[in-house]
Short mmCIF file of C-alpha atoms in Angstrom, two decimals:
data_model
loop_
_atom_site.label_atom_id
_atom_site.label_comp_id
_atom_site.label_asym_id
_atom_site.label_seq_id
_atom_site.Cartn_x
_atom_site.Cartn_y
_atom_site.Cartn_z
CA UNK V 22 115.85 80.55 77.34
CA UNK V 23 116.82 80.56 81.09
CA UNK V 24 118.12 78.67 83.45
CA UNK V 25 116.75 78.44 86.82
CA UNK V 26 119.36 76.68 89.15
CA UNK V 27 119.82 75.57 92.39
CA UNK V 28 120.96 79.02 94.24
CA UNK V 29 124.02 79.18 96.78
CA UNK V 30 122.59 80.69 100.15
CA UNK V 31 126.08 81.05 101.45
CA UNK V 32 129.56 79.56 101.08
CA UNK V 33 128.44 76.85 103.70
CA UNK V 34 125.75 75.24 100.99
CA UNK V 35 126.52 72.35 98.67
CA UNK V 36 123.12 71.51 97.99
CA UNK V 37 119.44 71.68 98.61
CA UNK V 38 116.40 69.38 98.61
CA UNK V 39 113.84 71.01 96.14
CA UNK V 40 110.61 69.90 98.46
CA UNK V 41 107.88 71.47 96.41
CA UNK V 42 107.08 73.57 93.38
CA UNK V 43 104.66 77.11 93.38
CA UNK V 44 104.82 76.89 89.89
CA UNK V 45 103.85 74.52 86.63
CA UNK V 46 104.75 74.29 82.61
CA UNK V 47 103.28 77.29 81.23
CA UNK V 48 102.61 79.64 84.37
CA UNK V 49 103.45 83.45 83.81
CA UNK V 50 105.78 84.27 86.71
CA UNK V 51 106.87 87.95 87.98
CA UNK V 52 110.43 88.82 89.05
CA UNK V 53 110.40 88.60 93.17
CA UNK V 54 107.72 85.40 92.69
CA UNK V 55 108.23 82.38 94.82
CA UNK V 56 109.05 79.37 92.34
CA UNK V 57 109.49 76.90 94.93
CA UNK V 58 110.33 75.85 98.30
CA UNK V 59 113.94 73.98 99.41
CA UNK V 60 114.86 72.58 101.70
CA UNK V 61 118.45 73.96 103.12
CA UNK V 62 120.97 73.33 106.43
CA UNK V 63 119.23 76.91 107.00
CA UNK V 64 115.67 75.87 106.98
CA UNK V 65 112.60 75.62 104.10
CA UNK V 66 113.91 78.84 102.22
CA UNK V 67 111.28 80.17 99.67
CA UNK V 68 113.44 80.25 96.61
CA UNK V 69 112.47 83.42 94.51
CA UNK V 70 112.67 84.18 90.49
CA UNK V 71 115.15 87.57 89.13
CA UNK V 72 113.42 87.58 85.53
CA UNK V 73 109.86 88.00 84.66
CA UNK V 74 108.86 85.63 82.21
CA UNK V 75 107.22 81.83 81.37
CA UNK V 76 107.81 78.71 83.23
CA UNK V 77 108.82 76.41 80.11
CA UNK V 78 109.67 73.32 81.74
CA UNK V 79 110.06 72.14 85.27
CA UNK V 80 113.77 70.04 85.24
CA UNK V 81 113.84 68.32 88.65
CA UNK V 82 111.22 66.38 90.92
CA UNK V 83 109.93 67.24 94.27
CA UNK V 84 111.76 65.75 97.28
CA UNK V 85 115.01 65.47 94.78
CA UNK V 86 118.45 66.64 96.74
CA UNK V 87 121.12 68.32 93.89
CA UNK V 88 123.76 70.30 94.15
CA UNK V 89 124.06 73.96 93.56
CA UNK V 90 124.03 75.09 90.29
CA UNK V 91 121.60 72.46 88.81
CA UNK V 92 119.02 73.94 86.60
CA UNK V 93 115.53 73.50 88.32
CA UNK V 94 113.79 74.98 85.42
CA UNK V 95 113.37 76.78 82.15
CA UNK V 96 112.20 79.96 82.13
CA UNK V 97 111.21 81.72 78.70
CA UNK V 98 112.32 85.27 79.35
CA UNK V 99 109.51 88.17 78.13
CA UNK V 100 110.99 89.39 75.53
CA UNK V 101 110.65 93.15 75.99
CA UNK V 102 111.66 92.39 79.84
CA UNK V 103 115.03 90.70 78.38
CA UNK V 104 115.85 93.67 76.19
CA UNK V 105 115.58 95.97 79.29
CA UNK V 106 117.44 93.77 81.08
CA UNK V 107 120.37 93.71 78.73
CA UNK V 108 120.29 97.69 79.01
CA UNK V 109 120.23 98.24 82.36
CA UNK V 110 122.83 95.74 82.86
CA UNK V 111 125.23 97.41 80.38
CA UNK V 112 124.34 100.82 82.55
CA UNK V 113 125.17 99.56 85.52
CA UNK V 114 128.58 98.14 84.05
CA UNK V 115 129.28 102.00 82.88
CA UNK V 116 128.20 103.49 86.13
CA UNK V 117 130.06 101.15 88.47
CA UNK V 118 133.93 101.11 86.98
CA UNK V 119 134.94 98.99 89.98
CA UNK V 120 134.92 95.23 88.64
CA UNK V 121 131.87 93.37 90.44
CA UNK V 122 131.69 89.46 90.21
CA UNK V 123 128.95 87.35 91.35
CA UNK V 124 129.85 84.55 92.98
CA UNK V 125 126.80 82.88 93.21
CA UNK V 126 124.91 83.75 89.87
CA UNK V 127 121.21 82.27 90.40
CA UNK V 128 120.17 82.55 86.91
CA UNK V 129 121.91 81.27 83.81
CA UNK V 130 121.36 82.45 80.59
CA UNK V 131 122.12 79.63 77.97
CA UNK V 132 121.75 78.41 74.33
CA UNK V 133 118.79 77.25 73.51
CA UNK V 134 120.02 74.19 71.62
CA UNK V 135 122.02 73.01 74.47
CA UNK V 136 123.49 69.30 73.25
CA UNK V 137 123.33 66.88 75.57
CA UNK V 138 125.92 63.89 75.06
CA UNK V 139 124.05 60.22 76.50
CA UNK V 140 124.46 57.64 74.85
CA UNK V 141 121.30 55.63 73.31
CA UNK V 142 120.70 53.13 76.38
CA UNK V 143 121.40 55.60 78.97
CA UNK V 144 118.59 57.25 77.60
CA UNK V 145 116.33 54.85 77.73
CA UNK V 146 117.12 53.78 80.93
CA UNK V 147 116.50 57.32 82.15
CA UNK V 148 113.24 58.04 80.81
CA UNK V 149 112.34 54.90 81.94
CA UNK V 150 112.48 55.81 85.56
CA UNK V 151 111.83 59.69 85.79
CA UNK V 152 115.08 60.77 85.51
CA UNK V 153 115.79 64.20 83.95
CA UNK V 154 119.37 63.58 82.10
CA UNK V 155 120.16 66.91 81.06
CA UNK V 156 121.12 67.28 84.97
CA UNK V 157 123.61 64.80 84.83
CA UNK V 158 127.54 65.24 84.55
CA UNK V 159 128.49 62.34 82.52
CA UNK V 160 131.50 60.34 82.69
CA UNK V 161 131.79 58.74 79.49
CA UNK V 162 133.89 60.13 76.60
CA UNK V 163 133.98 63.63 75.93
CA UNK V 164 131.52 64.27 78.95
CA UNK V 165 129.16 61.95 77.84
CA UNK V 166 126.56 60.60 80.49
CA UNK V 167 126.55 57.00 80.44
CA UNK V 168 124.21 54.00 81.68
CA UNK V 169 126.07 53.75 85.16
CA UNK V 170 125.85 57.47 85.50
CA UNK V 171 122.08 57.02 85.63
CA UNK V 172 121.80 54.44 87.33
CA UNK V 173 123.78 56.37 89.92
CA UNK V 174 121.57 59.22 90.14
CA UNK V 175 118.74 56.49 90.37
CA UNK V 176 120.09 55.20 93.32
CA UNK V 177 120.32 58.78 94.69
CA UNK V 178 117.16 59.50 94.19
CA UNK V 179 115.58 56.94 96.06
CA UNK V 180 117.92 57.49 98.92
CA UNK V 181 116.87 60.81 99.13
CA UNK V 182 113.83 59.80 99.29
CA UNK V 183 114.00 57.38 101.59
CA UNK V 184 116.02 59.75 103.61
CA UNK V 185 112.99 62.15 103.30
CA UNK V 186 110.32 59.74 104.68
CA UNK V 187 112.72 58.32 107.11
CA UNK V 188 113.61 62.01 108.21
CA UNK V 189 110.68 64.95 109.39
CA UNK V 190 108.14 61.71 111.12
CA UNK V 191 107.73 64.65 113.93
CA UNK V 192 107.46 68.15 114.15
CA UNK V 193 110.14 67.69 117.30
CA UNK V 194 111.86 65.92 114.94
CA UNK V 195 112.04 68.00 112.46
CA UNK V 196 113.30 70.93 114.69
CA UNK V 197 116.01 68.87 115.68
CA UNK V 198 117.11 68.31 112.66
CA UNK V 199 117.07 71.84 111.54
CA UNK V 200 118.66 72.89 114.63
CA UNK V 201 121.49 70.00 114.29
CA UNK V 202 122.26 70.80 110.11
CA UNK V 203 122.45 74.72 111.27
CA UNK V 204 125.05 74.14 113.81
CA UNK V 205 126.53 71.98 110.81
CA UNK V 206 126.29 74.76 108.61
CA UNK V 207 128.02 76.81 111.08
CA UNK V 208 130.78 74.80 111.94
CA UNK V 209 131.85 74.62 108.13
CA UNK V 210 131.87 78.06 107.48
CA UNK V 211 133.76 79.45 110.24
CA UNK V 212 136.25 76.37 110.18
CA UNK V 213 136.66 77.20 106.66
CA UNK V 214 136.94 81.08 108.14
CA UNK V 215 139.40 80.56 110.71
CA UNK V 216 141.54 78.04 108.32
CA UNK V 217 142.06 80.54 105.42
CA UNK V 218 141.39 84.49 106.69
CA UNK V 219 144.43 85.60 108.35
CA UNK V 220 141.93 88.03 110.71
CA UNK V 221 142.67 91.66 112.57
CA UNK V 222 141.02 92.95 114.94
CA UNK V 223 140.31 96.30 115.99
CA UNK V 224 138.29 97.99 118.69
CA UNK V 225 136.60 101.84 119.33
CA UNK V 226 134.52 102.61 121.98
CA UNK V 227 131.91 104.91 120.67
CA UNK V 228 129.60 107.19 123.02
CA UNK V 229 126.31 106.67 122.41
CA UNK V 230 124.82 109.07 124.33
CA UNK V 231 123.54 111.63 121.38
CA UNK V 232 122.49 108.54 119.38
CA UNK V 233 120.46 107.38 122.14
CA UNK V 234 118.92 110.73 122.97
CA UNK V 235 118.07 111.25 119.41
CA UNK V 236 116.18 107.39 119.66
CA UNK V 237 114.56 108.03 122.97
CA UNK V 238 113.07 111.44 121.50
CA UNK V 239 111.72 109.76 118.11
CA UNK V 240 110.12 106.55 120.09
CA UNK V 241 108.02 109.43 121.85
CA UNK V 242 106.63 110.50 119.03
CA UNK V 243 106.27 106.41 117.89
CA UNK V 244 103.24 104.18 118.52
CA UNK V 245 104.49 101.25 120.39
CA UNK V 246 104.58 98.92 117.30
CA UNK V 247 106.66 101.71 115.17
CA UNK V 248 109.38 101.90 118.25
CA UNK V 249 113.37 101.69 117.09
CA UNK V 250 115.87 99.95 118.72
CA UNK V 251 119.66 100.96 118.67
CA UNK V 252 120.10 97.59 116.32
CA UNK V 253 118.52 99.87 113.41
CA UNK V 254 120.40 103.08 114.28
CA UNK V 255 123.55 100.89 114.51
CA UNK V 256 122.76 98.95 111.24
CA UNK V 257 122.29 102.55 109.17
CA UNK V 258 125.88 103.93 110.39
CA UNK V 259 127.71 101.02 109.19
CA UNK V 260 125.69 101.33 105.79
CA UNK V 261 126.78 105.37 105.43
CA UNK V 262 130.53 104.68 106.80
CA UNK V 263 130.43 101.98 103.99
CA UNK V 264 129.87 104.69 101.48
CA UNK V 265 133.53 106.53 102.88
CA UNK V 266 135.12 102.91 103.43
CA UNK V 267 134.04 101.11 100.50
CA UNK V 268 137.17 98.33 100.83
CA UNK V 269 134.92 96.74 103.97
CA UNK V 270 132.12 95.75 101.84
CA UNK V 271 133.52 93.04 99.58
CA UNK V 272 134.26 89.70 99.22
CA UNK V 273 137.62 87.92 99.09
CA UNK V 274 137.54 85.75 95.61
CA UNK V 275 141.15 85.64 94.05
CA UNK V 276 141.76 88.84 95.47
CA UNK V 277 139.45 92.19 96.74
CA UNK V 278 136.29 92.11 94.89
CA UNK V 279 134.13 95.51 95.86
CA UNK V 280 130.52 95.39 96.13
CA UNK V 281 128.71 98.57 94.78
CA UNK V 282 125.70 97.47 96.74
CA UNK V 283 125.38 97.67 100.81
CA UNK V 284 123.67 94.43 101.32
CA UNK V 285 124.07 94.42 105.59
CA UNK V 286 124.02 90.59 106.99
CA UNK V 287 122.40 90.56 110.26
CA UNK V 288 123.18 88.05 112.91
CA UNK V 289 120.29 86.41 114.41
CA UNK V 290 120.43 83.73 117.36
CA UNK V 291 118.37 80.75 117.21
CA UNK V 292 116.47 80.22 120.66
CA UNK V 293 117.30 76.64 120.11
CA UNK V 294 121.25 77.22 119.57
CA UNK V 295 122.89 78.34 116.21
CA UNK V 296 122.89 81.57 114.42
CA UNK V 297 121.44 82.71 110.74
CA UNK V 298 121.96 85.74 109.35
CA UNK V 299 119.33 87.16 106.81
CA UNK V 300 120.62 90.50 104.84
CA UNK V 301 119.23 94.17 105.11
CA UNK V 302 119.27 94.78 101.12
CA UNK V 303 120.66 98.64 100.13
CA UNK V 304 120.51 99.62 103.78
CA UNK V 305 122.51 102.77 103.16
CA UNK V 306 119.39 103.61 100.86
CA UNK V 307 116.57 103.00 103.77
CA UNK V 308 115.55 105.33 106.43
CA UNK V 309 116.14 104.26 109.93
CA UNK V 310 111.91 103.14 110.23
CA UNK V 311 112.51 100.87 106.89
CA UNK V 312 115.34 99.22 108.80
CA UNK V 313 113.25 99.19 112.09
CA UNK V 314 110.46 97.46 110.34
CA UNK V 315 112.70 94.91 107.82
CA UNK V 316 114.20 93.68 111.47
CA UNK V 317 110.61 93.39 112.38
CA UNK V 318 109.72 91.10 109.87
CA UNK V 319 112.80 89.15 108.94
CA UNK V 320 114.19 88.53 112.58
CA UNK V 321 110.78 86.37 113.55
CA UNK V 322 111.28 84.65 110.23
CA UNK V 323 114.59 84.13 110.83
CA UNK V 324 114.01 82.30 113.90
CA UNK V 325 111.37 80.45 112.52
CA UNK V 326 113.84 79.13 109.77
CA UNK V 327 111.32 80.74 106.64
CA UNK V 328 113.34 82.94 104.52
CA UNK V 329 113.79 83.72 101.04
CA UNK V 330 116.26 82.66 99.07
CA UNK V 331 117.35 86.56 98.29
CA UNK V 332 117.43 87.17 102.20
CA UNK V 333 120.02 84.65 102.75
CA UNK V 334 122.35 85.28 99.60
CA UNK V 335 123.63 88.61 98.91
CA UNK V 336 124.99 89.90 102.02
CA UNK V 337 128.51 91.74 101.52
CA UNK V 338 129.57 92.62 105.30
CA UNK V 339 128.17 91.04 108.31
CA UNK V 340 127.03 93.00 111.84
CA UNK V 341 127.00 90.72 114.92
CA UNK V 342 124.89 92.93 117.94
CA UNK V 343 125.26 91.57 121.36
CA UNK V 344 122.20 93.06 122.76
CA UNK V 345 120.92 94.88 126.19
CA UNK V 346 122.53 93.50 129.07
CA UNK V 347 124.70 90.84 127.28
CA UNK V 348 128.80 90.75 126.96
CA UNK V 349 130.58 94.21 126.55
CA UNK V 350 132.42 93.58 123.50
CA UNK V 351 132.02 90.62 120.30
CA UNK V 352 135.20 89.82 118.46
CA UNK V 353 133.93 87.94 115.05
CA UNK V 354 134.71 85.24 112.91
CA UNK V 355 134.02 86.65 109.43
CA UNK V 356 131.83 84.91 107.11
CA UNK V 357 133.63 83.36 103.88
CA UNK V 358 134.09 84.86 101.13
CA UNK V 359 132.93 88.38 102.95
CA UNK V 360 136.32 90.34 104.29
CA UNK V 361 134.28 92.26 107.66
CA UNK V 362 132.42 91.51 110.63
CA UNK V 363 131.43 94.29 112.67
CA UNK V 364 131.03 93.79 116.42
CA UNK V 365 128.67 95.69 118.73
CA UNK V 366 128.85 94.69 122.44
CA UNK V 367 126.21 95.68 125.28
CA UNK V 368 125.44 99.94 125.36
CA UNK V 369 126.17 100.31 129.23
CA UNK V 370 127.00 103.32 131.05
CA UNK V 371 130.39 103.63 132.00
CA UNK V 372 133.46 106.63 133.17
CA UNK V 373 133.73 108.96 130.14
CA UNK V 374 136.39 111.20 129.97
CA UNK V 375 135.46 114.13 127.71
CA UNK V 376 137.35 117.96 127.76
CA UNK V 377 139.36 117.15 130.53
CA UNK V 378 135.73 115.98 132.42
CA UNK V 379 134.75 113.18 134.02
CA UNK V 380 130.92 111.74 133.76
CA UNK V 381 129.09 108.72 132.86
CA UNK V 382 127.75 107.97 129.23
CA UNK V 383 126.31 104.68 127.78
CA UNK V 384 128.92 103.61 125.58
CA UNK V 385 129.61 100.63 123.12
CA UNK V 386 132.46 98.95 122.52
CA UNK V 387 132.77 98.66 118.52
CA UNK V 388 134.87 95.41 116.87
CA UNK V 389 136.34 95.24 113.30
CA UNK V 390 137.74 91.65 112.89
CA UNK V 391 138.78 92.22 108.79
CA UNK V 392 140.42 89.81 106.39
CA UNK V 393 143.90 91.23 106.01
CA UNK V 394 144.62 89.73 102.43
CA UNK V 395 142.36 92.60 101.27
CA UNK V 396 142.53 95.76 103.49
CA UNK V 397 145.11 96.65 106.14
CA UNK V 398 144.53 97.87 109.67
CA UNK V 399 145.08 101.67 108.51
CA UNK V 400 141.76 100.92 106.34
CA UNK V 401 139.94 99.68 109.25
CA UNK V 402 140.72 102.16 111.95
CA UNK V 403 139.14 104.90 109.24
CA UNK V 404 136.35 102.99 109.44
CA UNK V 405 135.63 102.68 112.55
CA UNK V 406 136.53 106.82 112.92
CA UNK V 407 133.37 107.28 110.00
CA UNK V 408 131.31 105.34 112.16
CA UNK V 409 132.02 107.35 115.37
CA UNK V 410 131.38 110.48 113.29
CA UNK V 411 128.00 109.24 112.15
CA UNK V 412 126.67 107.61 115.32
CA UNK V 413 127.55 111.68 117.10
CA UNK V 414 125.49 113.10 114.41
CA UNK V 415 122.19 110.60 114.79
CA UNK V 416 119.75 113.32 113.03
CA UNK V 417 121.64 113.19 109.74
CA UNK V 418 121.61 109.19 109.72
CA UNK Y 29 90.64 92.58 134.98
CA UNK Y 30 92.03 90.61 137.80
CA UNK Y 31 95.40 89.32 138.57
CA UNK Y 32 94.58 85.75 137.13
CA UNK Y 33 93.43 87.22 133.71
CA UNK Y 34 96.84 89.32 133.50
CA UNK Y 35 98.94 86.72 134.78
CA UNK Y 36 97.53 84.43 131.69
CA UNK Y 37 97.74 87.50 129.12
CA UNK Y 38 101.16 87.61 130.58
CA UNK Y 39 101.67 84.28 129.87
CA UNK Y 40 100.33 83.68 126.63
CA UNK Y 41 102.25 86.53 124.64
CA UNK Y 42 105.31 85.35 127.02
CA UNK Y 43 105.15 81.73 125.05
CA UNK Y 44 104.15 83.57 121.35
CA UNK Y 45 107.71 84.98 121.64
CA UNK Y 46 109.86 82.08 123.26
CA UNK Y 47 107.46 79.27 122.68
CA UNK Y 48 110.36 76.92 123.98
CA UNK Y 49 110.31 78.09 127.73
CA UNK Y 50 107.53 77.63 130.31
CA UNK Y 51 106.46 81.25 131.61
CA UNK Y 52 103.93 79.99 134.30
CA UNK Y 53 107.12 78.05 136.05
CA UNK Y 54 108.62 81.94 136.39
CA UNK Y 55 109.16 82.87 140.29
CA UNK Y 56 107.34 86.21 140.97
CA UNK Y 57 110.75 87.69 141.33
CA UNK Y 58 112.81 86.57 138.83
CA UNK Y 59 114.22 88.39 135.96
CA UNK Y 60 112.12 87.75 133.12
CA UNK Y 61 114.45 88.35 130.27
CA UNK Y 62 117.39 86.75 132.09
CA UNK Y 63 115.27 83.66 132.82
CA UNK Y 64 113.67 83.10 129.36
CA UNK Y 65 116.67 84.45 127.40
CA UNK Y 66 114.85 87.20 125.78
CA UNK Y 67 116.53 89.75 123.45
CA UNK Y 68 115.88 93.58 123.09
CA UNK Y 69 114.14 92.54 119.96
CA UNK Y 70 112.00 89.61 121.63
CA UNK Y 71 111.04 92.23 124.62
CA UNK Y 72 109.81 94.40 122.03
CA UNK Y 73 107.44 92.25 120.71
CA UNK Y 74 106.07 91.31 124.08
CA UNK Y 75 105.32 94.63 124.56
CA UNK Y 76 103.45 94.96 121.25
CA UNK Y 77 101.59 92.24 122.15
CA UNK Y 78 100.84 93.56 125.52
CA UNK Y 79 99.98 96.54 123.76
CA UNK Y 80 97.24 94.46 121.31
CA UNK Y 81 95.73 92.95 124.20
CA UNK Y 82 95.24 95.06 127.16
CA UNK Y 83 95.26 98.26 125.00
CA UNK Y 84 98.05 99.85 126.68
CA UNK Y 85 101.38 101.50 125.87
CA UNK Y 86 104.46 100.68 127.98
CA UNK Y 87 106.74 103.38 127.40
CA UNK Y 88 110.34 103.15 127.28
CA UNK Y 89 111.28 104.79 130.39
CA UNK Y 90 109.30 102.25 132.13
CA UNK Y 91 110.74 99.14 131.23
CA UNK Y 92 113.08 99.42 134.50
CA UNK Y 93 109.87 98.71 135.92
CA UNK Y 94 108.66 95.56 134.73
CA UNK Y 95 111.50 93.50 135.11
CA UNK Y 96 109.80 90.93 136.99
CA UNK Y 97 106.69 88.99 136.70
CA UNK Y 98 105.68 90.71 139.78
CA UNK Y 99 106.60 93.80 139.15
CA UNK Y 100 105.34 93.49 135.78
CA UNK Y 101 101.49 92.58 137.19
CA UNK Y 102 101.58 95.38 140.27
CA UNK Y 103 102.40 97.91 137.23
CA UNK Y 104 99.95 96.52 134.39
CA UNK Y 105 97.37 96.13 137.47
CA UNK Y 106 97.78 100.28 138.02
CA UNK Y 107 97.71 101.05 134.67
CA UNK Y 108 94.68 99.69 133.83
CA UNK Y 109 92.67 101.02 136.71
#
């Protein structure tokens, strides 16, 4: 048996509001399947399943808030599925040597005959008004959950759902809440940033004029709706450099923690003020179109606060892209427990200096702001080098 | 197709991509991006959309030419005689 919890979508979450459910007791559900809809300081994220299998039990009640980590539901594994599972898992553990920990595990395997300490009135009390126990931390002896315990997550219940009625009476409303719990959500994680990572910065300005020549020549060739932008040329040289300078795509968790997938965090702006950043999964494996057309369809999501629960969960380095005609260069706060940011500022032609020449090029100021409890300025700058390398040679991207 | 018809074309796939601004209060002249705070991506998709609607591909090189909601209709207006 497995359980499904409450997932972290970033080191800024303590809980979510489960708001509805896809799924009921005995469906037959698909790894990648939407199980449910919560609701998050990042928006209604579609919360998707990792195991294919059967829905054995749904834990927790629409409109209920909990924190991460609470089982939502019990999923009976296929059997063949959890044998391959186990394989591929032990193959991956032989194939990557470099010790990979996830912070944020979404799915739990457990014992089956899980014991739950409450005592006899507790019980009652619980079943008596919908309350699913085996949720509960108790505070009685030895852990066990008590009568007050329940009647504590009574009364939580029905504020949240008070809160919930109270809460969303408008769709204007409703956007200003979102819009007020992401700039929430943002203030706690790059406090938190600013309070613990002792940051460096470092800066390369990189000539973009063979990258954009290379782009210029393959939109040509592009019907309007297949057309790149520099973001996805820019987004596919980090990935590669990553490959050479694997330190910079990590996370900081008791000490350097490499990831051996190149799961690229994209920032997006909110038109109504605050920032979410959705991740570009394995984008050192996709071609520069793949990226082009992920940005297509995850960047109007974005905005529109409807992600899934994968998009906002796994990213291990973080790329913040000024854009046409904005500021020249970005210097960024990283984003906990990640160790990077990379910074692109506006492409704008400027003086060049090149073989003892003079002439204009659109160039782009490059920014590294890195955690320096894990990697040292010497680590950085050969970073940033790789990426200069790549972005001259734009046909081998 | 007359000026009117573009202008609301214009318009309409103007508010599909920043639904929070009013288009139809832009001064002929203005900078459209600057004044509706749209990004490379956002102008992208305005131009798809142009594209979907009138048929007609903007490329690249001309985008230095439709900076302005005037500009914008003098060049569309060409284009689709």
């Amino acid at each position: 048996m497995i359980e499904f919890v409450m997932p972290s979508l970033g080191a800024d979450m303590e809980d979510g509001i489960l708001v509805e459910w896809h799924k009921k007791k005995g469906d037959a559900i698909k790894r990648g399947d939407i199980i449910a809809d919560v609701e998050t300081q990042k928006g209604l994220i579609e919360i998707e399943v990792f195991e294919d299998g059967v829905i054995e039990k749904l834990l927790i009640e629409p409109d209920t808030k909990v924190p991460v980590g609470t089982p939502l539901a019990l999923i009976n594994p296929t059997n063949k599925k959890a044998e391959t599972i186990i394989s591929t898992d032990a193959q991956k553990e032989a194939s990557h040597p470099i010790a990979e920990k996830e912070i944020t595990p979404t799915l739990n395997a457990v014992g089956v005959n899980k014991k739950i300490k409450i005592s006899p009135l507790a019980k009652r009390v619980a079943t008596e008004n919908n309350i699913n126990f085996s949720t509960l931390l108790g505070s009685g002896e030895n852990g066990a959950i008590t009568k007050e315990d329940v009647e504590k997550a009574i009364a939580q219940k029905q504020k949240s759902l008070a809160n919930h009625e109270a809460s969303g009476t408008t769709t204007e409303d409703k956007t200003k809440n979102a819009s007020n719990s992401i700039r929430a959500a943002v203030a706690a994680a790059m406090s938190k940033s600013n309070r613990e990572i002792p940051h460096y910065y470092l800066e390369k300005t990189i000539d973009m004029t063979k990258a954009l020549a290379w782009m210029n020549r393959a939109n040509k060739e592009r019907s309007v709706k297949q057309r790149l932008l520099p973001a996805a040329l820019l987004i596919k040289a980090v990935a590669i450099s990553l490959r050479e300078v694997p330190e910079l795509n990590a996370i900081w968790d008791n000490g350097l923690q490499i990831k051996s997938d190149i799961n690229i965090g994209f920032v997006v702006s909110l038109r109504g003020g605050g920032i979410i950043v959705p991740a570009i999964h394995a984008a050192n494996l996709k071609t520069i179109d793949e990226i082009m057309s992920m940005l297509n369809d995850i960047i109007p999501r974005a905005k529109a606060l409807k992600l899934r629960s994968s998009e906002l969960s796994d990213s291990s380095i973080t790329i913040t892209s000024i854009g046409e005609g904005g500021a020249d260069s970005v210097y960024g706060i990283i984003y906990p427990p990640q160790v990077a940011i990379i910074g692109f500022g506006n492409i704008s032609e400027q003086p060049f200096a090149e073989n003892g020449m003079l002439g204009i090029h659109p160039l782009v100021h490059v920014t590294l702001a890195a955690d320096h409890r894990a990697i040292d300025g010497l680590t950085g700058s050969r970073f940033l080098t790789v990426l200069n390398t790549h972005l001259q040679n734009p046909e081998s991207l | 197709m007359n000026k009117e018809e573009i202008e609301k074309i214009i318009f309409n796939s103007l508010k599909q991509i920043a639904p929070d601004t009013e288009p139809s209060k832009l001064s002929p002249d203005e900078n459209i991006r600057e004044t509706l705070g749209i990004d490379s991506f956002d102008f992208l998709q305005f131009i798809v959309s142009l594209d979907e609607k009138l048929n007609l591909e903007i490329p690249e090189q001309d985008y230095g030419k439709i900076t302005t909601l005037n500009s914008l209709i003098i060049y569309l207006t060409q284009k689709i005689k």
